[in-house]
Coordinates of C-alpha atoms in Angstrom, one line a residue:
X10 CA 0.0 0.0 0.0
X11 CA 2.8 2.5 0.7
X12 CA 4.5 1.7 -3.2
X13 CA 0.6 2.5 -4.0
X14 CA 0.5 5.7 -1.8
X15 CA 3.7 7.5 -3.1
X16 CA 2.1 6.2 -6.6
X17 CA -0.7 8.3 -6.6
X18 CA 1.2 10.7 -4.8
X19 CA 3.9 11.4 -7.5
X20 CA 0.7 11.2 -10.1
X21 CA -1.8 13.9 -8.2
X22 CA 1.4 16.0 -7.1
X23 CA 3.8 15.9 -10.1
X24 CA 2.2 13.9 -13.1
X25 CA -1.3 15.6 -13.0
X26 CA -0.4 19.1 -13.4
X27 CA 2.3 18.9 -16.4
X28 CA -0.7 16.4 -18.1
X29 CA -3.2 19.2 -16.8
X30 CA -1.1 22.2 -18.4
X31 CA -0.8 19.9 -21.9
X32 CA -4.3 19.1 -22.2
X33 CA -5.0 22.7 -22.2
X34 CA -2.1 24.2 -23.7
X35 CA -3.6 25.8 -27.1
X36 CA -1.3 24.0 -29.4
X37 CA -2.1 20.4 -28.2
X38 CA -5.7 21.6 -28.4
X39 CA -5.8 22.7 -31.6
X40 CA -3.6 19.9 -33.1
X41 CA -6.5 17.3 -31.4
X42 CA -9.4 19.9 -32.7
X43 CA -7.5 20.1 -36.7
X44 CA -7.9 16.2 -36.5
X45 CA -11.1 15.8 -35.6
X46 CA -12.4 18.1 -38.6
X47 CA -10.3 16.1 -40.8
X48 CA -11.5 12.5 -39.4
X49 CA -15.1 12.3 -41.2
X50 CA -13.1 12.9 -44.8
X51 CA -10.6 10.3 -43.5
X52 CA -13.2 7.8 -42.3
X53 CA -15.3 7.7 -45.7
X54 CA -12.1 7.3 -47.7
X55 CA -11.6 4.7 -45.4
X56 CA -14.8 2.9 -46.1
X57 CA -14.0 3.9 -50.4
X58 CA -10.2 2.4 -50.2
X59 CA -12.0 -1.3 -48.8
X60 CA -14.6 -1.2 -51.6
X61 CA -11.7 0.1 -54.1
X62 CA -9.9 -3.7 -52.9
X63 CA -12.4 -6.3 -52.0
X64 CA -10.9 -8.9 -49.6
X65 CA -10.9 -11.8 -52.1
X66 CA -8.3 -13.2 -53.7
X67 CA -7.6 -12.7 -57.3
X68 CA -8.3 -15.9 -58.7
X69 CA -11.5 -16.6 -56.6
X70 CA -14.4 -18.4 -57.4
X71 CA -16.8 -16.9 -55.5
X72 CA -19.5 -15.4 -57.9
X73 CA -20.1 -12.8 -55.5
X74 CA -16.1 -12.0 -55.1
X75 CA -15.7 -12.5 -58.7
X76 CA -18.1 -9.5 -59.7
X77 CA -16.8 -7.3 -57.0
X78 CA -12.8 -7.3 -58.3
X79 CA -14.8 -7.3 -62.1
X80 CA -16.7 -4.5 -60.9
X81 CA -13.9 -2.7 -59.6
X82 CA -11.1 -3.6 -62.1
X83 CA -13.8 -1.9 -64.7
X84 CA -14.1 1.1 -62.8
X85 CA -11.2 1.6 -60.6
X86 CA -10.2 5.2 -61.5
X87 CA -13.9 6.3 -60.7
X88 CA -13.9 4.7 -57.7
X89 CA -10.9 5.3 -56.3
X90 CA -11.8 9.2 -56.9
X91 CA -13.6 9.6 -53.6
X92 CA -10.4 8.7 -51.7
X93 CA -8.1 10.6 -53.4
X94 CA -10.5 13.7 -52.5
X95 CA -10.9 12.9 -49.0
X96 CA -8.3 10.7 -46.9
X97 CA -5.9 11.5 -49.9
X98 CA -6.1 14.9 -49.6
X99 CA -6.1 14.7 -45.2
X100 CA -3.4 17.0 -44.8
X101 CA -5.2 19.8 -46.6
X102 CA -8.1 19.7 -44.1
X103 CA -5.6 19.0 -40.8
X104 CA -3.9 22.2 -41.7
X105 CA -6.9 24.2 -41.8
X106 CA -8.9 22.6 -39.3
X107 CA -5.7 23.0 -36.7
X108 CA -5.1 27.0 -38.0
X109 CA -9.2 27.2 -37.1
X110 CA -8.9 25.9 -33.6
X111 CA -5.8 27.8 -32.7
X112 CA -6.9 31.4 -34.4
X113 CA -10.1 31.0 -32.3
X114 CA -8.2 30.1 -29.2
X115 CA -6.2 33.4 -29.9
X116 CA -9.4 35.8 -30.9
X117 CA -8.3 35.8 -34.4
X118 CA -10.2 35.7 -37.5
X119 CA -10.5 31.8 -37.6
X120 CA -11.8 31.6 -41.5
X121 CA -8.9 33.8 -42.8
X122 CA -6.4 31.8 -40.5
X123 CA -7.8 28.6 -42.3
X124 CA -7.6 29.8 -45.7
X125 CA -4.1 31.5 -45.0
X126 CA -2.6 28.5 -43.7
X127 CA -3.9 26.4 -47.0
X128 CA -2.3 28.9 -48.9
X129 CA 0.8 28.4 -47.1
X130 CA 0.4 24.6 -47.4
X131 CA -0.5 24.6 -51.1
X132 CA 2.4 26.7 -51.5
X133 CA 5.0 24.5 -49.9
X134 CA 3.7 20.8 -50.4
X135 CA 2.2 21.3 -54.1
X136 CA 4.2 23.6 -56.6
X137 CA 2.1 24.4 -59.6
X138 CA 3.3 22.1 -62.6
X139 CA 2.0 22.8 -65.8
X140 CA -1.9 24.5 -64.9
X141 CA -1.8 21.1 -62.1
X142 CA -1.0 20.6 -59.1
X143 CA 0.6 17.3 -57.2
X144 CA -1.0 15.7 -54.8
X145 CA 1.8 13.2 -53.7
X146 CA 2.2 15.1 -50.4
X147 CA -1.5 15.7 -49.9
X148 CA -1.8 12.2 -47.7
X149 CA 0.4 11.4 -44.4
X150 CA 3.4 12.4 -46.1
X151 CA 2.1 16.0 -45.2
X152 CA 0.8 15.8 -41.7
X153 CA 3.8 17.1 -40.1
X154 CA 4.3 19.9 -42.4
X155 CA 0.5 20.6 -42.3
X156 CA 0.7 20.9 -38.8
X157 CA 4.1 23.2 -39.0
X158 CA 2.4 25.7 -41.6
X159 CA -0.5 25.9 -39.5
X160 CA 1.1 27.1 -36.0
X161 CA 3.9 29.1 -38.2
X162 CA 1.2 31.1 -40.5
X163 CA -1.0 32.0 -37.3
X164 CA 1.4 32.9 -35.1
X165 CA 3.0 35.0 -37.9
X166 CA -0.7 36.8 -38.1
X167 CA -0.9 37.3 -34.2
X168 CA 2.8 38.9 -34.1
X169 CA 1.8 40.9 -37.0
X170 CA -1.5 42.0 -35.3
X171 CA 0.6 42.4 -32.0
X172 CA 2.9 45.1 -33.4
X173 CA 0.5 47.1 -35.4
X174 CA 1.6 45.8 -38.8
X175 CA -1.6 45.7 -41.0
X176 CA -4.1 47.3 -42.8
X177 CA -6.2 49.4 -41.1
X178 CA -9.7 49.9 -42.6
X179 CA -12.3 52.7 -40.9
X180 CA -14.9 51.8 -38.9
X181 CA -17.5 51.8 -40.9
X182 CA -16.3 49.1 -43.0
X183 CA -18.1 46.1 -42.3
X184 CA -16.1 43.3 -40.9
X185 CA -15.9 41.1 -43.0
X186 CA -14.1 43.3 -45.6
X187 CA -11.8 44.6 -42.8
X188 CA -10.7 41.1 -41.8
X189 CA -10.1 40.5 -45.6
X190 CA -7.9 43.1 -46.0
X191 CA -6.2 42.6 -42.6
X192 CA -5.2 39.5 -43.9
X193 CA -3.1 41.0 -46.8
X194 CA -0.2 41.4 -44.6
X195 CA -0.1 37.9 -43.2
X196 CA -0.3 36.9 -47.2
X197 CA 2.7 38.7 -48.1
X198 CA 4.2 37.6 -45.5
X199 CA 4.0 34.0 -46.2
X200 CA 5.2 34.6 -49.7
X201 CA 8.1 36.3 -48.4
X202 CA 9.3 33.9 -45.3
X203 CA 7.8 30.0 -47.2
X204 CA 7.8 30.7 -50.7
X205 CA 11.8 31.8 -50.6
X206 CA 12.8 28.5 -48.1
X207 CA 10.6 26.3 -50.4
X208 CA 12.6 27.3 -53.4
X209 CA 15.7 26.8 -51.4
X210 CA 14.9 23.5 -50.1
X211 CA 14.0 22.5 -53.8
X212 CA 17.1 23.6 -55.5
X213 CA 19.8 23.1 -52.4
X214 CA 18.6 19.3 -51.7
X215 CA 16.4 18.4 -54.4
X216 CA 13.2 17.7 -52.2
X217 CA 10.5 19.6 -51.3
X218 CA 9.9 20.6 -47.6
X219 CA 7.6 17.8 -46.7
X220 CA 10.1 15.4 -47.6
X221 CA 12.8 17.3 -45.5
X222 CA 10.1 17.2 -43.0
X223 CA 9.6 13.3 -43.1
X224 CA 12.8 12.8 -43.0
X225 CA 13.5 14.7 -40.0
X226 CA 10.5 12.9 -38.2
X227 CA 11.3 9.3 -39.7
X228 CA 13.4 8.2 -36.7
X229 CA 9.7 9.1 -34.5
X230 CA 7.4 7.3 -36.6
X231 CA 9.9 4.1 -36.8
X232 CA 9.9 4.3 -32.8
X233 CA 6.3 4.9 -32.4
X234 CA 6.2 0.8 -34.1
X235 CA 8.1 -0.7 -31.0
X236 CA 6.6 -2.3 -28.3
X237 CA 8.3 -0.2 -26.0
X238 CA 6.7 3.3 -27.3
X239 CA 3.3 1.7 -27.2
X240 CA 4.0 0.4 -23.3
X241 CA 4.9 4.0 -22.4
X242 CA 2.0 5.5 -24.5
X243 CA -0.5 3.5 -23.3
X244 CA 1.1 3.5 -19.2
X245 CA 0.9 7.2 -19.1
X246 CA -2.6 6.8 -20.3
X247 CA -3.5 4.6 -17.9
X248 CA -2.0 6.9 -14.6
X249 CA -3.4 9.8 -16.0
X250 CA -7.0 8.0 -15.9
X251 CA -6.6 6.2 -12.8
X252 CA -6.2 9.1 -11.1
X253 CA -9.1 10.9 -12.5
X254 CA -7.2 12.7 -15.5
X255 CA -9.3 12.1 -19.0
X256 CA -5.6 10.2 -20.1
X257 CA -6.7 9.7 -23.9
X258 CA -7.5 13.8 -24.4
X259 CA -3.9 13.9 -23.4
X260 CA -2.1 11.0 -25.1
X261 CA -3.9 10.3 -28.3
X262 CA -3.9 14.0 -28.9
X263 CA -0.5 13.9 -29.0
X264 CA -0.5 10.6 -30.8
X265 CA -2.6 11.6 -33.8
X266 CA -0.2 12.7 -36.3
X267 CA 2.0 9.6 -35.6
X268 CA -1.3 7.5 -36.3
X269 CA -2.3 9.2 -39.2
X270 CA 1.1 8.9 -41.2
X271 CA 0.9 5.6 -39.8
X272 CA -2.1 4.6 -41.5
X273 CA -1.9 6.7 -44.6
X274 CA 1.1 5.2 -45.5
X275 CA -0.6 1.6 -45.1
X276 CA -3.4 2.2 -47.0
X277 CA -1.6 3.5 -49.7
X278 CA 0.6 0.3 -49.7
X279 CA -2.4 -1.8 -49.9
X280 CA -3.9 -0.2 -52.3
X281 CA -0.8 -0.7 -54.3
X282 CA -0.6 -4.3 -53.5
X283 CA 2.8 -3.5 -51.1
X284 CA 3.5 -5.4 -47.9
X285 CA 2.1 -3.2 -45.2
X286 CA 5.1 -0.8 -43.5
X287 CA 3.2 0.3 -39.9
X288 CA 1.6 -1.6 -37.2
X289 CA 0.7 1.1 -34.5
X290 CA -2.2 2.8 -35.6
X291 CA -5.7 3.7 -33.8
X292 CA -7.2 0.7 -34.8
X293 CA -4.6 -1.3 -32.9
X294 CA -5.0 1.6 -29.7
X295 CA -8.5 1.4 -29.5
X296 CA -9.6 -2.1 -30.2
X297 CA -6.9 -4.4 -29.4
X298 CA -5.3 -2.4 -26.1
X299 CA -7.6 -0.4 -24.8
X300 CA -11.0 -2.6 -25.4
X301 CA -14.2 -1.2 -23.8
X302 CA -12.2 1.7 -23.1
X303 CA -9.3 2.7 -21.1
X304 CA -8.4 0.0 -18.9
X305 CA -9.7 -2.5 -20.9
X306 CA -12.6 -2.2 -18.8
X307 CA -15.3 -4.1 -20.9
X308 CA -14.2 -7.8 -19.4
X309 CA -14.9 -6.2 -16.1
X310 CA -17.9 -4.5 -16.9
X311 CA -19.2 -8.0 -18.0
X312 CA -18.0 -9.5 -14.6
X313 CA -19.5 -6.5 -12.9
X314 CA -22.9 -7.1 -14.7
X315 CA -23.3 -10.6 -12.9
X316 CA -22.3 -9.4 -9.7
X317 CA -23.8 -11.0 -6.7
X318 CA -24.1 -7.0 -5.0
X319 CA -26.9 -4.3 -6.3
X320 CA -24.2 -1.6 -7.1
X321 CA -21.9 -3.1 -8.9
X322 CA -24.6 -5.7 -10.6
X323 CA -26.5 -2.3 -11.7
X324 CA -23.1 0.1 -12.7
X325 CA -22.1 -2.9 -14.9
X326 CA -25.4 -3.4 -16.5
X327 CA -25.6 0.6 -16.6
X328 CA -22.1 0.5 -18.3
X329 CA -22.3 -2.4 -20.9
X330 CA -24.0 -0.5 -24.1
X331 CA -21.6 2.4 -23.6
X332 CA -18.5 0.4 -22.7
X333 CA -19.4 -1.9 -26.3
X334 CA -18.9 1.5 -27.7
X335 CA -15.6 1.9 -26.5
X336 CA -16.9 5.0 -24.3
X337 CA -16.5 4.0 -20.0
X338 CA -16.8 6.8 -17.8
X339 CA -19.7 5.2 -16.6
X340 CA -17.8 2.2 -14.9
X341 CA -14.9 4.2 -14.6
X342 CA -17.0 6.6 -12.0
X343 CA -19.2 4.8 -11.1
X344 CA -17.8 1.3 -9.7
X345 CA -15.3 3.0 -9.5
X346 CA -12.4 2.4 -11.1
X347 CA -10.5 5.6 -10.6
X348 CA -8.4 5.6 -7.3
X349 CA -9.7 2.4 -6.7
X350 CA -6.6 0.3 -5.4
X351 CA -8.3 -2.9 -5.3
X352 CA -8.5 -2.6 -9.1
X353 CA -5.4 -0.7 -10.0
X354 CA -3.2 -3.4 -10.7
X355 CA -5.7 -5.3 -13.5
X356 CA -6.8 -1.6 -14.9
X357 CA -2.8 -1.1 -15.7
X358 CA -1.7 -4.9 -16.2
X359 CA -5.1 -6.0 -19.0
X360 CA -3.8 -2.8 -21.5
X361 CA 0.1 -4.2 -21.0
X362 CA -0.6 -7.8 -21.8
X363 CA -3.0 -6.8 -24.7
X364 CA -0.3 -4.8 -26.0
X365 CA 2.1 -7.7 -26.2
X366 CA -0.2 -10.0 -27.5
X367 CA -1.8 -8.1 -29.9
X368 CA 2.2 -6.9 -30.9
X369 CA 3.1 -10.5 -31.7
X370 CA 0.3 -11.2 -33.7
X371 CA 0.0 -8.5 -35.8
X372 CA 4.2 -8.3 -36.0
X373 CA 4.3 -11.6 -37.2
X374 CA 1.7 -11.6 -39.9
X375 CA -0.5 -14.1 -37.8
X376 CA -3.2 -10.5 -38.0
X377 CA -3.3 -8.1 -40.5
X378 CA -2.2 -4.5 -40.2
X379 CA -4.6 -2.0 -39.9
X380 CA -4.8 -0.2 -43.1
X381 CA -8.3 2.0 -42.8
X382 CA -9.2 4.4 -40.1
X383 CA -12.7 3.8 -38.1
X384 CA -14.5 5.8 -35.6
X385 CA -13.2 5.1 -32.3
X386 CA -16.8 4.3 -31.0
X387 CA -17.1 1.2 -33.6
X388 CA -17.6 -2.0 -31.3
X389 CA -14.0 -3.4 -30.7
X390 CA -14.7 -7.0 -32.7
X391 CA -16.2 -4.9 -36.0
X392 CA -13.8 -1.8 -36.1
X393 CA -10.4 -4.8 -35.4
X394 CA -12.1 -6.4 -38.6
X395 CA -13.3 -2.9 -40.3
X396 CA -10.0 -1.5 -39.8
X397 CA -7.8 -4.6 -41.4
X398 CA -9.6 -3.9 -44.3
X399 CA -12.7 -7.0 -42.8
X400 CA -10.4 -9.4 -42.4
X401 CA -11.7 -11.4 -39.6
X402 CA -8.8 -12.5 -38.1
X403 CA -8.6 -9.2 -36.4
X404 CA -11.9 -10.0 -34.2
X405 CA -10.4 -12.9 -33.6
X406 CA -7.9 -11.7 -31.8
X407 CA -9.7 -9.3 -30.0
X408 CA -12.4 -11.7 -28.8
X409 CA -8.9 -13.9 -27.4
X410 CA -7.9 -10.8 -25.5
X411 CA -11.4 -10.1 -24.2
X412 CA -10.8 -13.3 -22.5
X413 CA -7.6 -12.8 -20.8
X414 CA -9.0 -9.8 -19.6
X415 CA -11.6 -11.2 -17.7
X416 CA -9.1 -13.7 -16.5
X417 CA -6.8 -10.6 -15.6
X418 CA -9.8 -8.5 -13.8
X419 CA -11.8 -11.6 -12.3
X420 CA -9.7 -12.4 -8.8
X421 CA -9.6 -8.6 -8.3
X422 CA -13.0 -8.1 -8.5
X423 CA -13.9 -10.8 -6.9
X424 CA -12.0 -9.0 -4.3
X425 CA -13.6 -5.4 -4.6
X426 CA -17.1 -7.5 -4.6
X427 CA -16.4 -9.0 -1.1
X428 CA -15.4 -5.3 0.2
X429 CA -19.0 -3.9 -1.8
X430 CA -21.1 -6.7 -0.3
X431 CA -19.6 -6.3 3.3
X432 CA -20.4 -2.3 3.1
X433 CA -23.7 -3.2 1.2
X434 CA -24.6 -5.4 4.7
X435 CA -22.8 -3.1 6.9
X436 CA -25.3 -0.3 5.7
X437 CA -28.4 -2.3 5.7
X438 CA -27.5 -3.8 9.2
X439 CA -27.4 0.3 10.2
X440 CA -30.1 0.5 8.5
X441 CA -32.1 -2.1 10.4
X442 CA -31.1 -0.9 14.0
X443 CA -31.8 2.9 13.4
X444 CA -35.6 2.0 12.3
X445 CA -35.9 -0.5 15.4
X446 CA -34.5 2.0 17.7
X447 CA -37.2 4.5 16.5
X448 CA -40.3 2.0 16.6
X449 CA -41.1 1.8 20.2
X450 CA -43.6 -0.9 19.4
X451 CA -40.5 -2.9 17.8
X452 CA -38.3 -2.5 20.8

């Protein structure tokens, strides 16, 4: 109990206010905000990529397989146009939706912020060739430079706007056509401080900044593959929630960029017919490690649900729709799981041993690599499949580790449920004596 003690200790007292101070540092917030505009486009070109590569095998039989690949082999370029306008061209929308977010957090002119911050992207990741224009860094190549242009063009505005450099217009201009013309400055700007390092970048090294970008961040999306980076992810995750810290805001915010190249660049190997580079990805987060939710929680809201004491019986039932859909503050609260020592060593040790399992598996070929994104909310066994592009191995798996969970969770609870039921009797014993000391006709 005392290792326990100085645990939450050095988590409440040191741990909790750096993650605190993250979670609402503007920059984090706006980087998590920027993905989540770009996640419906990403989602759908998910769904268009499986359909563009139906899971049969060329030479298949099946009537129904056979006049899917027919269908698709006829058609392919129309198909595959959907994807290429939506998760193909991600880094477009993550630069503007992350330049929105952080303009607004500032008081800025959000829409101008957006629009200058495509410009600066478009300028940088796509030089005009010929009346076209490139879209080769449009995908995760350009998520790290999507999110550079966006933080460099709006704090360039706001330092602009700080020292008085703009365009004044008078008062009775209405605002929109003030903000336009408030935003010329920022515009030259850009073509004076990007355009010029661009065209160095182009001629000095014969790349274009994204790929100078890449290669600087290569060595961090390589490491984000070992078991050891996922470990440390997903153990910081799990202190920050046990002690009543929303760990995911924190952690997967930071983690999205590293899971969007991650899956970008698998989904353009498949659909190339290349062996598949990256195995951690959100699918693997959220429906391998953390099933049910942080924690794993969704074996023990099962265990909870047949629990032989009315609290936990009724928080399990309470939580088992919401914890299918990967979403458990309800147990979390409300058995509870946070600063709940009885529980803390199966809320920390279920997401570990997942992560090795689920590692091996997938590392070894035994389960596919994830190569669409899904919403986070999909049930764990159909967004393992949806996300391997419905291969069904994927389930599988995560049914296997559903089971060791419970097996992980079940003499802990069975321990909590002993300490429950002896409270439970405890208070109905009180219960009992206070209305027979108040009956005189009883005593």
């Amino acid at each position: 109990m005392k290792l326990y003690d100085q645990l939450i200790q050095f988590v409440e007292q040191k741990l909790g206010p750096i993650a605190g101070k993250l979670g609402a540092q503007r920059h984090i917030t706006a980087l998590r905000d920027g993905f989540l505009v770009a996640m419906p486009f990403i989602i759908v070109g998910s769904f268009i990529l499986i359909f563009a590569n139906p899971p049969f095998a060329a030479d298949t039989t099946n009537a129904f397989g056979r006049a899917w690949l027919d269908f698709v082999a006829a058609h392919r370029p129309t198909i595959v146009m959907p994807w290429t306008m939506s998760m193909g061209i991600m880094s477009l929308f993550i630069t503007m939706g992350v330049a929105y977010s952080l303009a607004k957090s500032y008081q800025m002119d959000a829409i101008g912020a957006a629009a200058l911050s495509a410009m600066s992207f478009l300028l940088v990741a796509a030089p005009e060739k010929g009346w076209a224009l490139p879209l080769n860094h449009f995908a995760g190549t350009g998520i790290f430079t999507a999110l550079l242009v966006a933080y460099f063009s709006v704090e360039l505005t706001r330092i602009l706007k700080k020292y008085n450099i703009t365009i004044r217009m008078p008062e009775q201009v209405p605002p929109a056509i003030a903000a336009s013309f408030a935003l010329l400055v920022p515009v030259l700007a850009i073509f004076v401080t990007l355009y010029p390092l661009s065209l160095f970048v182009q001629s000095g090294f014969d790349m274009q900044i994204p790929d100078a970008v890449m290669t600087i961040f290569k060595p961090l999306v390589s490491a984000s593959n070992s078991l050891p980076a996922i470990i440390g992810a997903l153990l910081l995750c799990q202190l920050l929630w046990f002690a009543g810290i929303h760990g995911a805001n924190i952690v997967v915010g930071i983690l999205s960029p590293i899971f969007l190249a991650n899956i970008s660049a698998n989904a353009a190997a498949y659909a190339a017919g290349e062996t598949i580079p990256n195995l951690f990805t959100q699918p693997f987060w959220d429906f391998y490690i953390f099933i049910g939710g942080a924690g794993a929680t969704l074996s023990l809201v099962i265990l909870m649900s047949f629990s032989k004491t009315a609290h936990l019986r009724s928080v399990g039932r309470m939580s088992f729709l919401p914890g299918a859909f990967q979403i458990n503050e309800p147990v979390m609260f409300g058995a509870p799981v946070v600063m709940n020592p009885t529980l803390f060593i199966p809320f920390v040790m279920a997401p570990v041993v997942n992560a090795i399992i689920a590692y091996v598996a997938v590392n070894t070929g035994i389960v596919d690599k994830a190569i669409a994104v899904t919403p986070w909310t999909a049930p764990a066994l159909i967004g393992a499949a949806w996300g391997s592009g419905w291969a069904f191995k994927a389930s599988i798996l995560t049914a296997v580790l559903m089971v060791i969970d419970l097996m992980i969770y079940y003499p802990f609870f069975k321990a909590y449920e002993k300490q429950v039921m002896a409270q439970e009797q405890a208070t109905a014993t009180g219960a009992t004596k206070t209305e027979t000391a108040g009956n005189p006709a009883i005593a």
